[in-house]
Coordinates of N, CA, C and O in Angstrom, one line a residue:
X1 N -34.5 69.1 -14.5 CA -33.2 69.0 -14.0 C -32.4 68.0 -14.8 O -32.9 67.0 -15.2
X2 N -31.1 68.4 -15.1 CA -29.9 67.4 -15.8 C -29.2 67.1 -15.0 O -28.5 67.8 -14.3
X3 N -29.3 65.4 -15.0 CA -28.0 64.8 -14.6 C -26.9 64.5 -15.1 O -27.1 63.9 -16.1
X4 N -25.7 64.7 -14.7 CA -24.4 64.4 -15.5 C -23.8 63.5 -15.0 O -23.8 63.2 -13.8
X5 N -23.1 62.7 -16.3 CA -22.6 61.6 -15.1 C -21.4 61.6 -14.4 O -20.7 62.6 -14.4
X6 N -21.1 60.5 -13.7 CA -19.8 61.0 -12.8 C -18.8 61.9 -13.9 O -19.0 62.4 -15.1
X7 N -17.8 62.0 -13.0 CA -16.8 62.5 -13.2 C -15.8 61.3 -13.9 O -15.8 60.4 -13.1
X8 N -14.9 60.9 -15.1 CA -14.8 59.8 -15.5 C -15.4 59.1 -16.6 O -14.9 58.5 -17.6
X9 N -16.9 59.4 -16.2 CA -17.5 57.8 -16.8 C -17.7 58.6 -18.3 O -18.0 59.7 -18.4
X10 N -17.6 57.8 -19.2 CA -17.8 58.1 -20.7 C -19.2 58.6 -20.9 O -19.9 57.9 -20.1
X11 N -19.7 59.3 -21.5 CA -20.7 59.4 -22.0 C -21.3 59.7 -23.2 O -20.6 60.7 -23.7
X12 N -22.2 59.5 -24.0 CA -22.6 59.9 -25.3 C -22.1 61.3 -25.6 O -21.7 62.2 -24.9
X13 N -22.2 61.2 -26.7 CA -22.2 63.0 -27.0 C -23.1 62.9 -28.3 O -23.3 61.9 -29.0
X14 N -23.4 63.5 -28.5 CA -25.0 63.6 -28.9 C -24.8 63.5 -30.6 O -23.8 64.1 -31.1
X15 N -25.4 62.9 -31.3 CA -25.2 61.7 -32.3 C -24.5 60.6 -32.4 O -24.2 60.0 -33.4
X16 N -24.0 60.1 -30.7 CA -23.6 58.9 -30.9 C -24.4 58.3 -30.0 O -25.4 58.7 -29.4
X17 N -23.6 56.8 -29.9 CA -24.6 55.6 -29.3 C -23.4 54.7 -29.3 O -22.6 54.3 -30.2
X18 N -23.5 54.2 -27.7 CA -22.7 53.0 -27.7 C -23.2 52.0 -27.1 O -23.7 52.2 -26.0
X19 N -23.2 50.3 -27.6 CA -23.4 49.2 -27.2 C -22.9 48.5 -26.9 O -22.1 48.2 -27.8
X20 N -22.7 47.8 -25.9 CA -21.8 46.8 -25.4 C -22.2 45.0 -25.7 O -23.0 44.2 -25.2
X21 N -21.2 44.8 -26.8 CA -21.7 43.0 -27.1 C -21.4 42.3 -25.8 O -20.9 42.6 -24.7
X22 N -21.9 41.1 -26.2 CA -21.9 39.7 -25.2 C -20.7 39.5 -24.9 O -19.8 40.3 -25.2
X23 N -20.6 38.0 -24.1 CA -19.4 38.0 -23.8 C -18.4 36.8 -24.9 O -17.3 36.4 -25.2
X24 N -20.0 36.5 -25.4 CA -19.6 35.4 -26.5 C -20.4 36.1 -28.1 O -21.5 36.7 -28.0
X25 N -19.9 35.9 -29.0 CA -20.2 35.8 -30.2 C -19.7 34.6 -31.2 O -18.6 34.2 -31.5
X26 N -21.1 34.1 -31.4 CA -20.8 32.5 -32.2 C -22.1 32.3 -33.2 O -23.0 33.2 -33.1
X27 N -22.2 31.2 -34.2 CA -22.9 30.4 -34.5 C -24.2 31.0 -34.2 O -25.0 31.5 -35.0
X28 N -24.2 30.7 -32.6 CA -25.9 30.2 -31.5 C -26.1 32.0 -31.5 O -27.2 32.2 -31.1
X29 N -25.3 33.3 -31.9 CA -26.1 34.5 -30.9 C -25.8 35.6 -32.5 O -26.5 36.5 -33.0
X30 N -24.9 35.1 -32.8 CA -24.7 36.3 -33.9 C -26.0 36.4 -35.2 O -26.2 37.6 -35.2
X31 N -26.5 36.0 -35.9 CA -27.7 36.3 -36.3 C -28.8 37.2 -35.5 O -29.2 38.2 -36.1
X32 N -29.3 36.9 -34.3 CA -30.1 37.6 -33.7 C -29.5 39.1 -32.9 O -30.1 39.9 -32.2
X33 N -28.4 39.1 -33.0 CA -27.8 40.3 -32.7 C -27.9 41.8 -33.9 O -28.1 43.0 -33.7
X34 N -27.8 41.1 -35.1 CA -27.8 41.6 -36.0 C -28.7 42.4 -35.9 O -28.2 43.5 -36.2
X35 N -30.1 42.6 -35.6 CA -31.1 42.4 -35.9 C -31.2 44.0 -34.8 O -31.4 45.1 -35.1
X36 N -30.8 43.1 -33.5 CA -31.0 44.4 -32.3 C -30.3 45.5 -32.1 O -30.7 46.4 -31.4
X37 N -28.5 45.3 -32.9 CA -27.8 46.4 -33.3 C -28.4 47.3 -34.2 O -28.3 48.4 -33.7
X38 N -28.8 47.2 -35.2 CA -29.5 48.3 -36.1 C -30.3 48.7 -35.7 O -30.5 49.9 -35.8
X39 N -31.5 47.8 -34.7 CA -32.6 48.8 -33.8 C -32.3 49.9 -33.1 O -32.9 51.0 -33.2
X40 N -31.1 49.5 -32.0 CA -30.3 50.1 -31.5 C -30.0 51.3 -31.7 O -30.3 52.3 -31.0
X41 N -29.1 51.2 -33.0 CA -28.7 52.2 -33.8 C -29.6 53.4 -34.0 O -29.4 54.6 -33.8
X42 N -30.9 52.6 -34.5 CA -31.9 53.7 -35.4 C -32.9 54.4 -34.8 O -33.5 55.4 -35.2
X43 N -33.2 53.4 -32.8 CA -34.0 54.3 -32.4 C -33.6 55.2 -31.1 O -33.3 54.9 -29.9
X44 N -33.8 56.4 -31.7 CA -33.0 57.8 -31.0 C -34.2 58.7 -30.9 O -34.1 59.8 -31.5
X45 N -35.6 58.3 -30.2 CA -36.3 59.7 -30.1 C -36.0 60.6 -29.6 O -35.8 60.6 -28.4
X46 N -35.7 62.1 -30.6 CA -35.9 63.2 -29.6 C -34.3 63.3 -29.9 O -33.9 64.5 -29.7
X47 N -33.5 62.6 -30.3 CA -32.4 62.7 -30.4 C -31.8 63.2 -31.7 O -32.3 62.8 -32.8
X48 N -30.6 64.2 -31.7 CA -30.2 64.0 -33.5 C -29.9 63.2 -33.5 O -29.5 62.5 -32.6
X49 N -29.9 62.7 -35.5 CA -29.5 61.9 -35.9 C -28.2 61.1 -35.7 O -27.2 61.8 -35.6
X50 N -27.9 60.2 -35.7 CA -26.6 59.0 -35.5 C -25.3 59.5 -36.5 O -25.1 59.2 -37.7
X51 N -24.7 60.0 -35.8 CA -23.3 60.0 -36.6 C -22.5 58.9 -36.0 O -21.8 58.7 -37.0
X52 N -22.2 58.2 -35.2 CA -21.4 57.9 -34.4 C -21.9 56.2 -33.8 O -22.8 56.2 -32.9
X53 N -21.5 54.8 -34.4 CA -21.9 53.6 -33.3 C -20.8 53.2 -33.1 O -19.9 53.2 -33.9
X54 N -20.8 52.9 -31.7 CA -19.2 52.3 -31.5 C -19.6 50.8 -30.7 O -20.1 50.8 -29.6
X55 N -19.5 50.3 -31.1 CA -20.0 48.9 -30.4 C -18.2 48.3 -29.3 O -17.1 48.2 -29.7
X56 N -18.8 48.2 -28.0 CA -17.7 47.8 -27.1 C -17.5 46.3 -27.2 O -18.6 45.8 -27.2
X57 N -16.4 45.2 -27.4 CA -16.1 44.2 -27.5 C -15.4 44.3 -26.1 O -15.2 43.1 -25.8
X58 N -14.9 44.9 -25.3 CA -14.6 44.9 -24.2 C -15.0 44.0 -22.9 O -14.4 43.9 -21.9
X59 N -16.1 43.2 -23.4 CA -16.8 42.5 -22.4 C -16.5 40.9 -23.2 O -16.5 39.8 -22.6
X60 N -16.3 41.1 -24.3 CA -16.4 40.1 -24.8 C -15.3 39.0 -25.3 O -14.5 39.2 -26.2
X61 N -15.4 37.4 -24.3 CA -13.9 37.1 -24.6 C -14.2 35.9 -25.5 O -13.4 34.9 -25.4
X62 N -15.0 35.8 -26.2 CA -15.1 34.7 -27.6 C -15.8 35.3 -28.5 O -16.8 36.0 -28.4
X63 N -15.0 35.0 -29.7 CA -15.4 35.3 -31.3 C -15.1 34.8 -32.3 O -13.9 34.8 -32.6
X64 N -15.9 34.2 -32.9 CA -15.7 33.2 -34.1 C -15.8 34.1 -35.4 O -15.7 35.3 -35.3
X65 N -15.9 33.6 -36.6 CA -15.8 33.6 -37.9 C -17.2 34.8 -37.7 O -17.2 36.0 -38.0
X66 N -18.2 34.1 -36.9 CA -19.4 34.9 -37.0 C -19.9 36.0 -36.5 O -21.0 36.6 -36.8
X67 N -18.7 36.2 -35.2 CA -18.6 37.6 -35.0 C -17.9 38.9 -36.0 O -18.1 40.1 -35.8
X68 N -17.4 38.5 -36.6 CA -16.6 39.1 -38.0 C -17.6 39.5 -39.1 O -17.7 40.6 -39.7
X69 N -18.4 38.3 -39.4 CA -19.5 38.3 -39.9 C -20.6 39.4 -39.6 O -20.9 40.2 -40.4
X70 N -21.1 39.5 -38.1 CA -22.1 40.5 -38.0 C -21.3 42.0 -37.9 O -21.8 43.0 -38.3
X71 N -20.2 41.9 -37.4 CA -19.4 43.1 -37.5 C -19.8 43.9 -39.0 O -20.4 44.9 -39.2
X72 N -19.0 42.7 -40.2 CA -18.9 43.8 -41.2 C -20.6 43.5 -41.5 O -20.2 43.5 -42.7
X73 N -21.8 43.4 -41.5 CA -23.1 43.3 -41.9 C -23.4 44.6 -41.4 O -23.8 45.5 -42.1
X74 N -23.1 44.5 -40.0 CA -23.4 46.0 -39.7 C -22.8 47.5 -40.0 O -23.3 48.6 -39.8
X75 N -21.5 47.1 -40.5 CA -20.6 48.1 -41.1 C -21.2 48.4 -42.3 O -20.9 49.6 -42.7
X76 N -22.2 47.4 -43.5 CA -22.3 47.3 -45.0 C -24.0 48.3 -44.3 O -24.3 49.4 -44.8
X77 N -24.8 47.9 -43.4 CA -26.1 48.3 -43.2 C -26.1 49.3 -42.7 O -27.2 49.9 -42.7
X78 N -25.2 49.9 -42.3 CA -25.2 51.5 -41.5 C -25.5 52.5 -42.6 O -24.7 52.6 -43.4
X79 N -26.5 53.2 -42.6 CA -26.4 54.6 -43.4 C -25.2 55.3 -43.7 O -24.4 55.5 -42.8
X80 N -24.9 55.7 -44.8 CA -23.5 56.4 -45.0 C -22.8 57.6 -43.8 O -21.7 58.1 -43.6
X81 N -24.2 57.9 -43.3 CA -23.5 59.4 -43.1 C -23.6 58.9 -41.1 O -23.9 59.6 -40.2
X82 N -23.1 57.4 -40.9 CA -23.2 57.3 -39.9 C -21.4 56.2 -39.8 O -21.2 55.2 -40.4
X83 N -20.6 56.7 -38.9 CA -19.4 56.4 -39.0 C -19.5 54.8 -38.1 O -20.5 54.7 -37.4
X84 N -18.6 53.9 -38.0 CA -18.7 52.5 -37.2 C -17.2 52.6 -36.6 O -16.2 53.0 -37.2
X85 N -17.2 52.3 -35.4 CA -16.0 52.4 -34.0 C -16.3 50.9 -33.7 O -17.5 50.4 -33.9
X86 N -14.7 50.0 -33.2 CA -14.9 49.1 -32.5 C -14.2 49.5 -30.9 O -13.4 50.4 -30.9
X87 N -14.5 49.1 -30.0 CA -13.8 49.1 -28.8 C -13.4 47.7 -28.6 O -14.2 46.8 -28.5
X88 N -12.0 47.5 -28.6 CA -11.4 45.9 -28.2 C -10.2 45.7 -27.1 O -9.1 45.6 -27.7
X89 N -10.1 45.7 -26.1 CA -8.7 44.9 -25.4 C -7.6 44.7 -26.3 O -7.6 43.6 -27.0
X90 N -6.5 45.6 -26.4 CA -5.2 45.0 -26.9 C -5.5 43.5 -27.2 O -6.3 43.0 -28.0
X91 N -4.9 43.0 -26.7 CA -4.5 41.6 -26.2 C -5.7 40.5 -26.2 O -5.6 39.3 -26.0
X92 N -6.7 41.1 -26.4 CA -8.3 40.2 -26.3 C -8.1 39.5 -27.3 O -7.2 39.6 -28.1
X93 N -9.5 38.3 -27.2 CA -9.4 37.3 -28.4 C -10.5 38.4 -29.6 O -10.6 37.9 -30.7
X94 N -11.1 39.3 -29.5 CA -12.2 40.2 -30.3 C -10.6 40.8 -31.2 O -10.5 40.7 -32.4
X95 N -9.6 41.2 -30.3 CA -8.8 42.2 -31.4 C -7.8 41.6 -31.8 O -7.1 42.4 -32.5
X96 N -7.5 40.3 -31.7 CA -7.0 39.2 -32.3 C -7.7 39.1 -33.7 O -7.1 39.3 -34.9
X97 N -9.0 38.8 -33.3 CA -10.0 37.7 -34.6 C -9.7 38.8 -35.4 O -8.8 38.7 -36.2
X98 N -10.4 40.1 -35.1 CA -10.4 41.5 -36.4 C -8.9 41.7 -36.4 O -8.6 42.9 -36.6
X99 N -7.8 40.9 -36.3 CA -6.8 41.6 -37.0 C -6.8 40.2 -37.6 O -6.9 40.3 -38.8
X100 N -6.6 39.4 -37.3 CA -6.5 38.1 -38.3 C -7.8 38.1 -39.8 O -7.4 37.7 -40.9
X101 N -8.8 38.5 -39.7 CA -9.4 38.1 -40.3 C -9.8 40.1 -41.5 O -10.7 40.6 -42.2
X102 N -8.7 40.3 -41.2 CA -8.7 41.9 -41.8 C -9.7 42.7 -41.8 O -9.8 43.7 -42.4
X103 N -10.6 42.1 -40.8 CA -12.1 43.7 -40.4 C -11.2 45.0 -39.8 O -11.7 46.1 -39.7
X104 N -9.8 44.8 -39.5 CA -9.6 45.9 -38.4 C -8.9 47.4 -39.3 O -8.6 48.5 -38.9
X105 N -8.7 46.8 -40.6 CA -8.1 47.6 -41.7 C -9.4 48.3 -42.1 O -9.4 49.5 -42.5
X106 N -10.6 47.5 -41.9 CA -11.9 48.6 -42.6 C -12.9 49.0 -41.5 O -14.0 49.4 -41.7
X107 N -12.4 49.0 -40.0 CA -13.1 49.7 -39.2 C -11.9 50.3 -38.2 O -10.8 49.8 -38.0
X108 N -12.3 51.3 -37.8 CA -11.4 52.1 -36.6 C -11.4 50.6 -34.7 O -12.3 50.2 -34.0
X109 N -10.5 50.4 -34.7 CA -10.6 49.6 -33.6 C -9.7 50.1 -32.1 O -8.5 50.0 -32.1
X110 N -10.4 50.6 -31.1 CA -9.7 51.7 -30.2 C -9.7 51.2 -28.9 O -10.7 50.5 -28.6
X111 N -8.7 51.5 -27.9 CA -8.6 50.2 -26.7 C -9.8 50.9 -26.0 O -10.8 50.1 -25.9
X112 N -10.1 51.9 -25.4 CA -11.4 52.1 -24.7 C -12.5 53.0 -25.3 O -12.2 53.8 -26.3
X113 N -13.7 52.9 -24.9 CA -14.6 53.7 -25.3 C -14.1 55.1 -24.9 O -14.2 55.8 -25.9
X114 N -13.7 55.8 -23.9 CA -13.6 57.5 -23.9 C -12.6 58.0 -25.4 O -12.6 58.9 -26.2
X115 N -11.5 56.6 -25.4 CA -10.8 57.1 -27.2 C -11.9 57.3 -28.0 O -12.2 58.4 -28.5
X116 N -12.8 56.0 -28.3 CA -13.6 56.3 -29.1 C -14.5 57.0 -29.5 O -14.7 57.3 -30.7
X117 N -15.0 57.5 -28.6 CA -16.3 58.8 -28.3 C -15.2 60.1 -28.2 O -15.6 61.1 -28.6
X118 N -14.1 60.0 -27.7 CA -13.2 61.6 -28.0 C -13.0 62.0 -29.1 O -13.1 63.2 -29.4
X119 N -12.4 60.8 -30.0 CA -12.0 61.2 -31.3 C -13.3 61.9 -32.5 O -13.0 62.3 -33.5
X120 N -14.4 61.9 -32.1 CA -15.9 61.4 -32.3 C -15.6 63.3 -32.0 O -15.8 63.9 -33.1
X121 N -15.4 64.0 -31.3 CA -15.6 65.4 -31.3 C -15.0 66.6 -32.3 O -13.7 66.6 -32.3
X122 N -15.7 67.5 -33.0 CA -15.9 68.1 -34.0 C -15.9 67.2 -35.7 O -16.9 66.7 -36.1
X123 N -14.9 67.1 -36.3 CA -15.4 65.6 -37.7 C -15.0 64.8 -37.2 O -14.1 64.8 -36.4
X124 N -15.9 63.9 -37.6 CA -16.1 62.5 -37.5 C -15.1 61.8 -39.0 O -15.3 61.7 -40.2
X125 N -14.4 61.6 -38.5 CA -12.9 61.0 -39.2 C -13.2 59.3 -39.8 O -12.3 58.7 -40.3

């Protein structure tokens, strides 16, 4: 039997994968993040392959130098044939930092996840 989820709620579509960061990214968490994002990313039993990570900043209301930092690490580590989405709040301090610090010019940055996972249907842009 398949369950679907509500009516609403976003859901994968099949070569993607979405994560939701902390509420802080700093110094003390961004290195060991690094680490569990590409896990993340890579393990999909049973699943096709990953076209699609969109990691949600939506929860998250601190970001330093070093969330920029694991951003583009993980943008440079992704397999080519796998595209990188950010999810940020207008107005948040996440879509602040990536516009101040120009990550937002080299990744797609979209106010909710259903934009991000919609746009994600037929090429991946």
């Amino acid at each position: 039997m398949t369950f679907l989820p509500p009516p609403g709620a976003p859901h994968e579509p099949p070569g993607s994968t979405v994560l939701a960061l902390p509420p802080e990214i700093d110094f003390c968490n961004a290195p060991g993040l690094l680490p569990l994002v590409l896990e993340a990313a890579g393990r999909r039993p049973g699943a096709e392959p990953l076209r699609l990570l969109v990691l949600d900043l939506t929860g998250t209301v601190f970001m330093d130098s070093q969330g920029v930092r694991l951003l583009d690490e993980v943008r440079h580590r992704l397999p080519g044939r796998v595209r990188l989405r950010l999810v940020a709040t207008p107005h948040g301090v996440p879509s602040r930092v990536l516009e101040l610090s120009g990550l937002r010019r080299d990744i797609p940055v979209h106010d909710n996840v259903p934009e991000a996972l919609g746009r994600a249907g037929g090429a991946v842009a």
